[in-house]
GROMACS .gro file of C-alpha atoms in nm:
model
  254
    1MET     CA    1  -0.870   1.484  -1.736
    2ALA     CA    2  -0.873   1.165  -1.537
    3SER     CA    3  -0.585   0.929  -1.559
    4ASP     CA    4  -0.608   0.602  -1.751
    5SER     CA    5  -0.566   0.399  -1.435
    6THR     CA    6  -0.901   0.510  -1.295
    7ARG     CA    7  -1.093   0.464  -1.618
    8PRO     CA    8  -1.294   0.137  -1.625
    9VAL     CA    9  -1.189  -0.113  -1.881
   10THR     CA   10  -1.459  -0.189  -2.132
   11GLY     CA   11  -1.579  -0.553  -2.124
   12TYR     CA   12  -1.506  -0.617  -1.755
   13PRO     CA   13  -1.737  -0.558  -1.461
   14ALA     CA   14  -1.701  -0.255  -1.253
   15PRO     CA   15  -1.503  -0.300  -0.934
   16ASN     CA   16  -1.687  -0.349  -0.609
   17PRO     CA   17  -1.703  -0.017  -0.425
   18ASN     CA   18  -1.674  -0.201  -0.090
   19GLY     CA   19  -1.336  -0.329  -0.180
   20PHE     CA   20  -1.441  -0.694  -0.209
   21ASN     CA   21  -1.367  -0.894  -0.512
   22HIS     CA   22  -1.671  -1.123  -0.480
   23GLN     CA   23  -2.009  -1.029  -0.612
   24PRO     CA   24  -2.327  -1.087  -0.405
   25PRO     CA   25  -2.506  -1.408  -0.486
   26PRO     CA   26  -2.773  -1.389  -0.746
   27THR     CA   27  -3.137  -1.384  -0.646
   28ALA     CA   28  -3.320  -1.718  -0.599
   29THR     CA   29  -3.553  -1.668  -0.889
   30ALA     CA   30  -3.449  -1.763  -1.234
   31PHE     CA   31  -3.715  -1.548  -1.396
   32PRO     CA   32  -3.647  -1.197  -1.512
   33TYR     CA   33  -3.953  -1.083  -1.317
   34ALA     CA   34  -4.010  -1.074  -0.943
   35ALA     CA   35  -4.272  -1.356  -0.970
   36PRO     CA   36  -4.357  -1.597  -1.252
   37PRO     CA   37  -4.632  -1.473  -1.475
   38PRO     CA   38  -4.975  -1.620  -1.406
   39GLN     CA   39  -5.072  -1.907  -1.631
   40ASN     CA   40  -5.411  -1.942  -1.791
   41TYR     CA   41  -5.545  -2.286  -1.675
   42PRO     CA   42  -5.873  -2.401  -1.833
   43TYR     CA   43  -6.175  -2.370  -1.607
   44TYR     CA   44  -6.293  -2.722  -1.500
   45THR     CA   45  -6.659  -2.782  -1.429
   46ASN     CA   46  -6.758  -3.105  -1.245
   47ASN     CA   47  -7.077  -3.229  -1.411
   48ASN     CA   48  -7.085  -3.552  -1.208
   49HIS     CA   49  -7.349  -3.445  -0.961
   50GLN     CA   50  -7.392  -3.675  -0.660
   51TYR     CA   51  -7.761  -3.741  -0.620
   52PRO     CA   52  -7.889  -3.880  -0.292
   53SER     CA   53  -7.932  -4.260  -0.279
   54SER     CA   54  -8.280  -4.392  -0.361
   55THR     CA   55  -8.253  -4.675  -0.102
   56TYR     CA   56  -8.475  -4.606   0.190
   57TYR     CA   57  -8.453  -4.811   0.506
   58ASN     CA   58  -8.791  -4.870   0.667
   59PRO     CA   59  -8.744  -4.991   1.024
   60GLN     CA   60  -9.112  -5.083   1.063
   61ARG     CA   61  -9.102  -5.313   0.759
   62ALA     CA   62  -8.784  -5.484   0.883
   63THR     CA   63  -8.941  -5.541   1.224
   64PHE     CA   64  -9.253  -5.690   1.063
   65LEU     CA   65  -9.046  -5.934   0.856
   66ARG     CA   66  -8.844  -6.045   1.158
   67ARG     CA   67  -9.159  -6.111   1.356
   68PHE     CA   68  -9.324  -6.289   1.066
   69PHE     CA   69  -9.036  -6.534   1.018
   70ALA     CA   70  -9.006  -6.584   1.393
   71ILE     CA   71  -9.375  -6.685   1.409
   72ILE     CA   72  -9.332  -6.932   1.120
   73ILE     CA   73  -9.028  -7.094   1.281
   74ALA     CA   74  -9.200  -7.116   1.618
   75THR     CA   75  -9.511  -7.273   1.458
   76VAL     CA   76  -9.302  -7.538   1.281
   77ILE     CA   77  -9.112  -7.623   1.599
   78ILE     CA   78  -9.429  -7.645   1.811
   79THR     CA   79  -9.611  -7.859   1.551
   80GLY     CA   80  -9.316  -8.095   1.518
   81THR     CA   81  -9.290  -8.127   1.895
   82ILE     CA   82  -9.661  -8.210   1.928
   83ILE     CA   83  -9.642  -8.474   1.653
   84PHE     CA   84  -9.335  -8.628   1.814
   85ILE     CA   85  -9.504  -8.644   2.155
   86ILE     CA   86  -9.814  -8.806   2.002
   87TRP     CA   87  -9.596  -9.061   1.827
   88LEU     CA   88  -9.417  -9.142   2.153
   89VAL     CA   89  -9.749  -9.189   2.335
   90LEU     CA   90  -9.933  -9.386   2.066
   91ARG     CA   91  -9.644  -9.571   1.899
   92PRO     CA   92  -9.842  -9.659   1.582
   93LYS     CA   93  -9.760 -10.001   1.433
   94LEU     CA   94  -9.834 -10.147   1.092
   95PRO     CA   95 -10.107 -10.410   1.066
   96GLN     CA   96 -10.017 -10.777   1.020
   97PHE     CA   97 -10.140 -10.994   0.731
   98ARG     CA   98 -10.130 -11.373   0.720
   99VAL     CA   99 -10.246 -11.604   0.440
  100GLU     CA  100 -10.457 -11.884   0.587
  101SER     CA  101 -10.545 -12.057   0.259
  102PHE     CA  102 -10.485 -12.023  -0.112
  103SER     CA  103 -10.626 -12.249  -0.380
  104VAL     CA  104 -10.709 -12.284  -0.749
  105THR     CA  105 -11.087 -12.321  -0.755
  106ALA     CA  106 -11.148 -12.371  -1.130
  107PRO     CA  107 -10.982 -12.590  -1.395
  108PHE     CA  108 -10.635 -12.462  -1.469
  109ASN     CA  109 -10.624 -12.428  -1.848
  110LEU     CA  110 -10.306 -12.284  -1.999
  111THR     CA  111 -10.309 -12.316  -2.377
  112SER     CA  112 -10.146 -12.100  -2.646
  113ASN     CA  113 -10.039 -11.830  -2.399
  114ARG     CA  114 -10.396 -11.802  -2.269
  115LEU     CA  115 -10.485 -11.880  -1.908
  116THR     CA  116 -10.832 -11.953  -1.777
  117THR     CA  117 -10.874 -12.034  -1.407
  118SER     CA  118 -10.966 -11.881  -1.071
  119TRP     CA  119 -10.814 -11.851  -0.724
  120ASP     CA  120 -10.943 -11.800  -0.371
  121VAL     CA  121 -10.736 -11.655  -0.089
  122ALA     CA  122 -10.826 -11.616   0.278
  123LEU     CA  123 -10.624 -11.388   0.504
  124THR     CA  124 -10.623 -11.283   0.867
  125VAL     CA  125 -10.557 -10.914   0.932
  126ARG     CA  126 -10.451 -10.808   1.281
  127ASN     CA  127 -10.430 -10.461   1.431
  128PRO     CA  128 -10.150 -10.471   1.691
  129ASN     CA  129 -10.218 -10.117   1.821
  130GLY     CA  130 -10.383 -10.082   2.160
  131LYS     CA  131 -10.480  -9.715   2.118
  132ILE     CA  132 -10.534  -9.678   1.743
  133THR     CA  133 -10.821  -9.776   1.512
  134LEU     CA  134 -10.742  -9.858   1.149
  135TYR     CA  135 -10.959  -9.760   0.853
  136TYR     CA  136 -10.901  -9.940   0.520
  137ASP     CA  137 -11.026  -9.776   0.198
  138ASP     CA  138 -10.978  -9.854  -0.173
  139VAL     CA  139 -10.856 -10.207  -0.108
  140GLN     CA  140 -10.723 -10.373  -0.423
  141ALA     CA  141 -10.584 -10.728  -0.446
  142ALA     CA  142 -10.413 -10.909  -0.731
  143VAL     CA  143 -10.255 -11.246  -0.802
  144PHE     CA  144  -9.917 -11.246  -0.978
  145TYR     CA  145  -9.676 -11.486  -1.132
  146ARG     CA  146  -9.313 -11.366  -1.140
  147GLY     CA  147  -9.420 -11.003  -1.119
  148HIS     CA  148  -9.684 -11.021  -1.394
  149SER     CA  149 -10.047 -10.971  -1.297
  150LEU     CA  150 -10.286 -11.253  -1.386
  151ALA     CA  151 -10.606 -11.127  -1.222
  152ASP     CA  152 -10.716 -10.858  -0.979
  153THR     CA  153 -11.019 -10.754  -0.778
  154TYR     CA  154 -11.143 -10.487  -0.536
  155LEU     CA  155 -11.243 -10.557  -0.176
  156ALA     CA  156 -11.493 -10.376   0.042
  157PRO     CA  157 -11.357 -10.113   0.285
  158PHE     CA  158 -11.342 -10.222   0.649
  159VAL     CA  159 -11.249 -10.093   0.994
  160GLN     CA  160 -11.032 -10.261   1.254
  161GLY     CA  161 -11.066 -10.183   1.622
  162LYS     CA  162 -10.785 -10.181   1.874
  163LYS     CA  163 -10.605 -10.512   1.921
  164SER     CA  164 -10.849 -10.692   1.691
  165GLU     CA  165 -10.837 -10.941   1.402
  166SER     CA  166 -11.040 -10.946   1.082
  167ALA     CA  167 -11.095 -11.217   0.821
  168LEU     CA  168 -11.035 -11.106   0.464
  169LYS     CA  169 -11.128 -11.311   0.158
  170ALA     CA  170 -11.071 -11.245  -0.209
  171SER     CA  171 -11.153 -11.430  -0.530
  172PHE     CA  172 -10.970 -11.387  -0.859
  173ALA     CA  173 -11.067 -11.498  -1.209
  174ALA     CA  174 -10.860 -11.515  -1.527
  175ALA     CA  175 -11.068 -11.554  -1.842
  176SER     CA  176 -10.841 -11.626  -2.136
  177THR     CA  177 -10.579 -11.391  -1.994
  178PHE     CA  178 -10.268 -11.350  -2.204
  179VAL     CA  179  -9.955 -11.492  -2.041
  180ASP     CA  180  -9.606 -11.407  -2.158
  181GLY     CA  181  -9.414 -11.692  -2.318
  182ARG     CA  182  -9.147 -11.686  -2.048
  183ASP     CA  183  -9.414 -11.717  -1.780
  184VAL     CA  184  -9.573 -12.011  -1.963
  185ASP     CA  185  -9.236 -12.185  -1.973
  186GLY     CA  186  -9.182 -12.104  -1.606
  187MET     CA  187  -9.516 -12.253  -1.499
  188ASN     CA  188  -9.460 -12.567  -1.704
  189GLU     CA  189  -9.110 -12.602  -1.562
  190GLU     CA  190  -9.234 -12.564  -1.204
  191ARG     CA  191  -9.510 -12.816  -1.262
  192GLY     CA  192  -9.262 -13.062  -1.404
  193LYS     CA  193  -9.008 -13.027  -1.123
  194GLY     CA  194  -9.237 -12.973  -0.827
  195GLY     CA  195  -9.486 -13.253  -0.881
  196GLY     CA  196  -9.737 -13.024  -1.048
  197SER     CA  197  -9.699 -12.733  -0.802
  198VAL     CA  198  -9.681 -12.368  -0.906
  199GLY     CA  199  -9.592 -12.069  -0.687
  200PHE     CA  200  -9.803 -11.753  -0.711
  201ASN     CA  201  -9.789 -11.416  -0.535
  202VAL     CA  202 -10.069 -11.206  -0.389
  203ARG     CA  203 -10.038 -10.831  -0.349
  204ILE     CA  204 -10.277 -10.601  -0.165
  205ILE     CA  205 -10.278 -10.220  -0.182
  206ALA     CA  206 -10.503 -10.006   0.038
  207ASP     CA  207 -10.540  -9.653   0.171
  208VAL     CA  208 -10.519  -9.679   0.548
  209ARG     CA  209 -10.585  -9.419   0.820
  210PHE     CA  210 -10.470  -9.427   1.180
  211LYS     CA  211 -10.710  -9.271   1.430
  212ALA     CA  212 -10.688  -9.233   1.807
  213GLY     CA  213 -10.950  -9.010   1.966
  214ILE     CA  214 -10.937  -8.666   1.805
  215TRP     CA  215 -10.598  -8.742   1.654
  216ARG     CA  216 -10.614  -8.864   1.296
  217ALA     CA  217 -10.316  -8.923   1.073
  218ARG     CA  218 -10.330  -8.855   0.703
  219ARG     CA  219 -10.400  -9.136   0.460
  220ARG     CA  220 -10.112  -9.370   0.388
  221LEU     CA  221 -10.069  -9.620   0.106
  222LEU     CA  222 -10.037  -9.965   0.261
  223LYS     CA  223  -9.859 -10.232   0.055
  224VAL     CA  224  -9.891 -10.603   0.140
  225TYR     CA  225  -9.693 -10.875  -0.035
  226CYS     CA  226  -9.763 -11.245   0.014
  227GLY     CA  227  -9.505 -11.435  -0.187
  228ASN     CA  228  -9.440 -11.792  -0.295
  229LEU     CA  229  -9.790 -11.928  -0.237
  230VAL     CA  230  -9.739 -12.277  -0.377
  231VAL     CA  231 -10.041 -12.478  -0.491
  232SER     CA  232 -10.053 -12.814  -0.666
  233VAL     CA  233 -10.172 -12.798  -1.027
  234VAL     CA  234 -10.112 -13.138  -1.188
  235GLY     CA  235 -10.223 -13.061  -1.543
  236ASN     CA  236 -10.465 -12.872  -1.759
  237GLY     CA  237 -10.819 -12.899  -1.633
  238SER     CA  238 -10.709 -12.981  -1.276
  239ARG     CA  239 -10.761 -12.794  -0.949
  240SER     CA  240 -10.526 -12.742  -0.657
  241ASN     CA  241 -10.537 -12.916  -0.323
  242GLY     CA  242 -10.472 -12.593  -0.129
  243LEU     CA  243 -10.174 -12.403   0.001
  244SER     CA  244  -9.860 -12.607   0.053
  245GLY     CA  245  -9.676 -12.553   0.381
  246GLY     CA  246  -9.962 -12.408   0.583
  247PRO     CA  247 -10.033 -12.040   0.667
  248ARG     CA  248  -9.786 -11.784   0.536
  249GLN     CA  249  -9.695 -11.447   0.689
  250CYS     CA  250  -9.696 -11.149   0.452
  251SER     CA  251  -9.463 -10.851   0.442
  252VAL     CA  252  -9.624 -10.511   0.505
  253GLY     CA  253  -9.489 -10.167   0.425
  254MET     CA  254  -9.581  -9.811   0.332
   0.00000   0.00000   0.00000
């Protein structure tokens, strides 16, 4: 029977047969198995399918658009250059208007805001252009007092050659035309302070064309203003003695 000294003590580890007191290090895994058990992950299906892009690049269409816009830009530049050269060569100028005479040709009756009278105006129109002919259409003239029209009329169309002058005459008639109370007071005040003189304005509007050879500009609206045409009107039933101060130059614009 073995002795008690060689019998292992219950509850303590068996001695190392190699004579060392230290045990070998434990294995690296903390699991009781050689490898962790496989885990059941849910199967993932990607339903987000990537479809090809619907955008389609057409090189022929892009080339056509580039050429189209290039042609438009070139046309605008060439047209503008031609117009600028023509303007430099021709140097178009506005016509000149001058009032030669202006008079009241019928009794000047202003009673109860009603005016009955008539006017005559004679103008000289000059074309200062040496290479351009002027064509006047739809010529309308009117006589005003302080911006309010008293009478108007239409004149016949006419043509002006290069470096030429034309005589233009117009007659106006007011038959019991209503006149604003402020204008009545203004006329009476002018007649009282100016020895019976009253200042009127004449305005002319016309469609004018500039033409030089085959070149023809589009129609333009010509505006002529002849202001402060003073005539002597002593009292009701009287006529004027003509334009005071001699011929008067008019302002012209478009």
